[in-house]
Structures are given as C-alpha cells and as structure tokens.
C-alpha cells in the first residue's frame, strides 16, 4: 500500500477544492425544504459548484449520473437524484465532490427536512459525533486500523452499527486514493497496517445503520441501503495531518 504525502502546494490545492464543497453544503442547509424534488436539489448544487469555478467531481465519476449523491431516509450512500419530492420529516444525506485545478474536495452531511423525530435526530447525531470523535482521536503514529476500531466502538456505544463494505479513503489529485478507512475493525488486531503520518490527506465518513450494517445495493447499481431497511445517516470531512495536528479542509 502506497499512501502519498502531500506538499504545501498540494495542501493549498486541496484546501481550495474542499472550501467549495463546504460552502456548497452550507448553501444546501439553507435551501433544503419540503416540496423540493431531488432533481431540483441536485441542480442547485451543480450550479453552485460551477459558479465557484469548480467541476462537480461526482458527475460522471465511475459512471455516476449526477453532481450530488442524494441519499434519502433508508439510503445510506450513492443515491441518484430523481423526481422524488422531499417530505416534512425526511432526512437527506448530501455527499458532494469538487475538482478545482486538478485537486479534489469531498464532504457529506445528513440534513433534516423540516421537523424530524427524536429518533432520527439521534441517528444523525451519531454520524456527526462519530466523525468529530474520530478527528479528535487521530494522532501521528497511530495505525489506521486503530482509528477504525475506535470509530466502531463509538458507534456501537450509541446503539447503532456501521455500514460494512464501504469506507473512507485517501484523496488528492484523484478522488479516491489509498488508504481505505472503514468505520470498523477489519481483522483481529488494530495494531497492524499503515500508520498515520504528517502530510497525509484522507476522508473519514461514518455511515450509520440502526440494526444491521450489511449493505444492500439497489437495482440501479448505485444506492446502498442496509439489510434492516431502516433509516441511516452519513457525515464526512476531508482532513489533512499537518505539523502533528489535524486540519479540517472541508469547512468554510
């Protein structure tokens, strides 16, 4: 496994690309409301990214047809926007990428649509809190597997389970690089595999299911739900390790 280390030029490029992603998600938080279709949400996101001089990186990536992955209610990730109308009480995962001057940005949040239930609030809080817990946990010299194990323990302690088979990832001049970073421990020991070093840039993205983290891929070959068929949530930040500290790139 070869994990690239970024120099200052790389970091500046990644900061700029990720700032656009962060601004776009802030914008989505303002306009999302009941009555909108997912296609309308996607167009607003597409237009906003391009208006800032970037390209919506998910459009055409591996054949994905839209600017944003819009994952509604029981869909965890990779939802394709369609004519579905947002309803009061829905929860919507919005995962977007940008490409700017050869560098990629990537981040995700799960938003409430109007007033949501306390159960759904707890579900969203788990993914968000697990992400920030992970950020606080990252230390230079720790194994990525140790980080995955800590994220898994956090999620389980909240009474939820991580989605299996999907993971966070490195990022740079490609949207997905080494390493893969699951939200659960693979193998028997966390004290194995590559270690976190200064200069690494990667995305952490807790994907939360309620009872069963077994993934089910839809007939469109994209959307992923959990085997329990219940609602899910997803949060993601792009992070850089610089001077022994974690810098959140995907915030405005």
Short mmCIF file of C-alpha atoms in Angstrom, two decimals:
data_model
loop_
_atom_site.label_atom_id
_atom_site.label_comp_id
_atom_site.label_asym_id
_atom_site.label_seq_id
_atom_site.Cartn_x
_atom_site.Cartn_y
_atom_site.Cartn_z
CA UNK A 1 0.00 0.00 0.00
CA UNK A 2 1.41 3.37 -1.04
CA UNK A 3 -0.07 6.38 0.74
CA UNK A 4 1.08 9.66 -0.77
CA UNK A 5 2.35 12.54 1.35
CA UNK A 6 1.23 15.97 0.24
CA UNK A 7 3.48 19.02 0.00
CA UNK A 8 2.41 22.61 0.65
CA UNK A 9 1.32 23.16 -2.96
CA UNK A 10 -0.87 20.07 -2.74
CA UNK A 11 -2.36 21.22 0.55
CA UNK A 12 -3.23 24.63 -0.87
CA UNK A 13 -4.96 22.99 -3.82
CA UNK A 14 -6.87 20.64 -1.56
CA UNK A 15 -7.88 23.46 0.77
CA UNK A 16 -9.34 25.43 -2.13
CA UNK A 17 -11.27 22.48 -3.58
CA UNK A 18 -12.65 21.47 -0.20
CA UNK A 19 -13.68 25.02 0.71
CA UNK A 20 -16.03 24.98 -2.29
CA UNK A 21 -17.53 21.71 -1.05
CA UNK A 22 -18.02 23.19 2.42
CA UNK A 23 -19.67 26.33 1.03
CA UNK A 24 -21.95 24.18 -1.11
CA UNK A 25 -23.09 22.12 1.87
CA UNK A 26 -23.70 25.31 3.85
CA UNK A 27 -25.80 26.53 0.92
CA UNK A 28 -27.75 23.26 0.85
CA UNK A 29 -28.52 23.64 4.54
CA UNK A 30 -30.18 26.98 3.73
CA UNK A 31 -32.34 25.93 0.78
CA UNK A 32 -33.41 22.36 1.57
CA UNK A 33 -37.12 22.26 2.36
CA UNK A 34 -40.20 20.08 1.92
CA UNK A 35 -41.70 20.19 -1.56
CA UNK A 36 -38.41 20.22 -3.48
CA UNK A 37 -37.54 17.32 -5.75
CA UNK A 38 -34.17 15.62 -5.54
CA UNK A 39 -33.50 16.74 -9.11
CA UNK A 40 -34.03 20.35 -8.03
CA UNK A 41 -31.62 19.88 -5.13
CA UNK A 42 -29.04 18.37 -7.46
CA UNK A 43 -29.32 21.26 -9.93
CA UNK A 44 -28.83 23.88 -7.24
CA UNK A 45 -25.72 22.04 -6.03
CA UNK A 46 -24.39 21.61 -9.56
CA UNK A 47 -24.92 25.31 -10.37
CA UNK A 48 -23.36 26.46 -7.10
CA UNK A 49 -20.18 24.41 -7.57
CA UNK A 50 -19.71 25.53 -11.17
CA UNK A 51 -20.40 29.16 -10.23
CA UNK A 52 -17.33 28.95 -7.97
CA UNK A 53 -15.11 27.83 -10.83
CA UNK A 54 -15.00 24.15 -9.95
CA UNK A 55 -16.39 20.99 -11.52
CA UNK A 56 -18.81 18.74 -9.59
CA UNK A 57 -16.44 15.82 -9.25
CA UNK A 58 -19.06 13.10 -8.86
CA UNK A 59 -20.69 13.89 -12.22
CA UNK A 60 -19.55 11.09 -14.50
CA UNK A 61 -17.26 9.56 -11.86
CA UNK A 62 -17.33 5.78 -12.43
CA UNK A 63 -20.48 6.50 -14.47
CA UNK A 64 -22.43 8.30 -11.72
CA UNK A 65 -25.01 10.50 -13.49
CA UNK A 66 -25.38 13.49 -11.13
CA UNK A 67 -23.47 16.23 -9.33
CA UNK A 68 -24.54 15.05 -5.86
CA UNK A 69 -25.20 11.76 -4.15
CA UNK A 70 -28.59 12.39 -2.53
CA UNK A 71 -29.42 9.58 -0.14
CA UNK A 72 -32.94 9.79 1.26
CA UNK A 73 -34.04 8.16 4.52
CA UNK A 74 -33.08 4.47 4.32
CA UNK A 75 -30.45 5.08 1.60
CA UNK A 76 -27.02 5.37 3.23
CA UNK A 77 -24.90 6.44 0.26
CA UNK A 78 -24.83 6.84 -3.51
CA UNK A 79 -28.46 7.85 -4.01
CA UNK A 80 -29.18 9.08 -7.54
CA UNK A 81 -31.33 12.25 -7.69
CA UNK A 82 -34.76 11.73 -9.22
CA UNK A 83 -38.25 13.27 -9.16
CA UNK A 84 -38.90 12.20 -5.55
CA UNK A 85 -40.39 15.09 -3.56
CA UNK A 86 -38.93 15.86 -0.14
CA UNK A 87 -41.47 15.49 2.68
CA UNK A 88 -41.59 17.00 6.16
CA UNK A 89 -39.74 14.60 8.46
CA UNK A 90 -37.40 13.16 5.82
CA UNK A 91 -33.65 13.01 6.35
CA UNK A 92 -31.35 13.53 3.38
CA UNK A 93 -27.70 12.60 3.05
CA UNK A 94 -25.91 15.03 0.74
CA UNK A 95 -22.46 13.86 -0.42
CA UNK A 96 -20.62 16.06 -2.90
CA UNK A 97 -17.24 16.44 -4.51
CA UNK A 98 -15.44 19.20 -6.37
CA UNK A 99 -12.49 19.30 -8.75
CA UNK A 100 -10.51 22.52 -8.87
CA UNK A 101 -7.16 22.97 -10.62
CA UNK A 102 -6.56 19.22 -10.55
CA UNK A 103 -7.37 18.71 -6.85
CA UNK A 104 -10.42 17.10 -5.30
CA UNK A 105 -12.69 18.01 -2.42
CA UNK A 106 -15.18 15.67 -0.75
CA UNK A 107 -17.61 16.01 2.16
CA UNK A 108 -21.06 14.89 3.27
CA UNK A 109 -23.76 15.77 5.79
CA UNK A 110 -27.18 14.35 6.60
CA UNK A 111 -29.81 17.09 6.83
CA UNK A 112 -33.24 17.14 8.45
CA UNK A 113 -36.08 18.16 6.14
CA UNK A 114 -38.31 20.29 8.30
CA UNK A 115 -39.03 18.88 11.75
CA UNK A 116 -37.79 15.33 12.29
CA UNK A 117 -38.29 12.74 15.01
CA UNK A 118 -36.08 12.45 18.07
CA UNK A 119 -35.03 9.01 16.81
CA UNK A 120 -33.79 10.50 13.54
CA UNK A 121 -32.06 13.32 15.40
CA UNK A 122 -30.14 10.70 17.38
CA UNK A 123 -29.28 8.83 14.19
CA UNK A 124 -27.86 11.94 12.54
CA UNK A 125 -26.04 12.93 15.73
CA UNK A 126 -24.31 9.54 15.81
CA UNK A 127 -22.73 10.01 12.38
CA UNK A 128 -21.74 13.62 13.07
CA UNK A 129 -20.43 12.93 16.56
CA UNK A 130 -18.55 9.83 15.40
CA UNK A 131 -16.82 11.95 12.77
CA UNK A 132 -15.70 14.61 15.23
CA UNK A 133 -14.71 11.93 17.74
CA UNK A 134 -12.51 10.41 15.03
CA UNK A 135 -10.95 13.79 14.28
CA UNK A 136 -10.12 14.26 17.97
CA UNK A 137 -8.71 10.72 18.12
CA UNK A 138 -6.28 10.96 15.20
CA UNK A 139 -2.64 11.02 16.22
CA UNK A 140 0.52 10.80 14.15
CA UNK A 141 1.94 7.30 14.53
CA UNK A 142 -1.33 5.50 15.23
CA UNK A 143 -2.45 2.76 12.87
CA UNK A 144 -5.40 3.50 10.62
CA UNK A 145 -6.87 0.25 11.92
CA UNK A 146 -6.75 1.68 15.43
CA UNK A 147 -8.76 4.66 14.22
CA UNK A 148 -11.30 2.38 12.54
CA UNK A 149 -11.62 0.36 15.75
CA UNK A 150 -12.24 3.49 17.85
CA UNK A 151 -14.91 4.71 15.41
CA UNK A 152 -16.64 1.33 15.56
CA UNK A 153 -16.66 1.31 19.36
CA UNK A 154 -18.12 4.83 19.41
CA UNK A 155 -20.94 3.88 17.03
CA UNK A 156 -21.79 0.69 18.91
CA UNK A 157 -21.84 2.57 22.22
CA UNK A 158 -24.53 4.84 20.75
CA UNK A 159 -26.68 1.81 19.97
CA UNK A 160 -26.10 1.85 16.22
CA UNK A 161 -23.91 -0.14 13.80
CA UNK A 162 -21.54 0.89 11.00
CA UNK A 163 -22.28 0.09 7.37
CA UNK A 164 -19.98 -2.70 6.22
CA UNK A 165 -18.17 -2.92 2.92
CA UNK A 166 -17.73 0.83 2.41
CA UNK A 167 -15.12 3.18 3.81
CA UNK A 168 -13.33 6.49 3.99
CA UNK A 169 -10.33 7.00 1.75
CA UNK A 170 -7.29 8.99 0.77
CA UNK A 171 -7.75 11.92 -1.61
CA UNK A 172 -5.61 14.29 -3.65
CA UNK A 173 -5.26 14.59 -7.41
CA UNK A 174 -7.53 11.57 -7.57
CA UNK A 175 -10.90 11.39 -5.80
CA UNK A 176 -10.07 8.07 -4.16
CA UNK A 177 -6.57 7.10 -3.07
CA UNK A 178 -5.01 4.81 -0.50
CA UNK A 179 -5.70 4.09 2.28
CA UNK A 180 -9.16 2.64 2.70
CA UNK A 181 -10.51 3.60 6.14
CA UNK A 182 -13.51 1.52 7.28
CA UNK A 183 -15.67 2.56 10.24
CA UNK A 184 -14.99 -0.82 11.84
CA UNK A 185 -12.02 -3.05 12.54
CA UNK A 186 -11.11 -5.48 9.79
CA UNK A 187 -9.06 -8.40 11.05
CA UNK A 188 -8.21 -9.34 14.59
CA UNK A 189 -5.82 -6.63 15.71
CA UNK A 190 -5.84 -2.84 15.39
CA UNK A 191 -2.05 -2.77 15.78
CA UNK A 192 -1.40 -3.58 12.14
CA UNK A 193 -1.15 -1.96 8.74
CA UNK A 194 -0.10 1.58 7.76
CA UNK A 195 0.30 4.39 10.25
CA UNK A 196 -0.87 7.99 10.11
CA UNK A 197 1.88 10.43 9.08
CA UNK A 198 2.26 14.14 8.56
CA UNK A 199 1.34 15.10 5.00
CA UNK A 200 -1.43 12.54 4.64
CA UNK A 201 -4.85 13.72 3.44
CA UNK A 202 -7.88 11.50 3.77
CA UNK A 203 -11.64 11.45 4.23
CA UNK A 204 -13.34 9.97 7.29
CA UNK A 205 -17.02 9.21 6.77
CA UNK A 206 -19.10 7.38 9.38
CA UNK A 207 -22.04 5.63 7.69
CA UNK A 208 -24.58 4.65 10.33
CA UNK A 209 -27.22 1.91 10.28
CA UNK A 210 -29.69 1.06 13.02
CA UNK A 211 -29.58 -2.72 13.46
CA UNK A 212 -27.82 -4.44 10.56
CA UNK A 213 -24.84 -2.96 8.74
CA UNK A 214 -25.00 -5.46 5.89
CA UNK A 215 -25.14 -3.42 2.65
CA UNK A 216 -27.79 -3.96 0.00
CA UNK A 217 -27.07 -2.42 -3.40
CA UNK A 218 -30.15 -1.28 -5.33
CA UNK A 219 -31.27 -2.32 -8.78
CA UNK A 220 -29.76 0.90 -10.17
CA UNK A 221 -26.34 -0.50 -9.12
CA UNK A 222 -25.70 2.63 -7.02
CA UNK A 223 -27.87 3.27 -3.99
CA UNK A 224 -26.91 1.42 -0.84
CA UNK A 225 -29.32 0.59 1.97
CA UNK A 226 -28.85 -1.63 5.00
CA UNK A 227 -30.32 -5.11 5.32
CA UNK A 228 -32.65 -3.91 8.08
CA UNK A 229 -34.33 -1.43 5.71
CA UNK A 230 -34.30 1.31 8.34
CA UNK A 231 -33.18 4.93 8.12
CA UNK A 232 -29.47 5.74 8.02
CA UNK A 233 -27.10 8.69 8.26
CA UNK A 234 -23.74 9.78 6.87
CA UNK A 235 -21.20 12.51 7.67
CA UNK A 236 -17.81 13.12 6.07
CA UNK A 237 -14.89 15.52 6.30
CA UNK A 238 -11.68 15.76 4.32
CA UNK A 239 -8.72 16.00 6.70
CA UNK A 240 -5.03 16.82 6.46
CA UNK A 241 -2.39 15.93 9.01
CA UNK A 242 -0.04 18.91 9.24
CA UNK A 243 2.61 19.56 11.92
CA UNK A 244 1.19 16.74 14.06
CA UNK A 245 -2.28 18.29 14.02
CA UNK A 246 -5.48 17.53 12.12
CA UNK A 247 -6.75 20.25 9.81
CA UNK A 248 -10.36 20.00 8.62
CA UNK A 249 -10.16 21.02 4.96
CA UNK A 250 -13.88 20.71 4.21
CA UNK A 251 -15.16 23.58 6.32
CA UNK A 252 -15.72 27.15 5.21
#
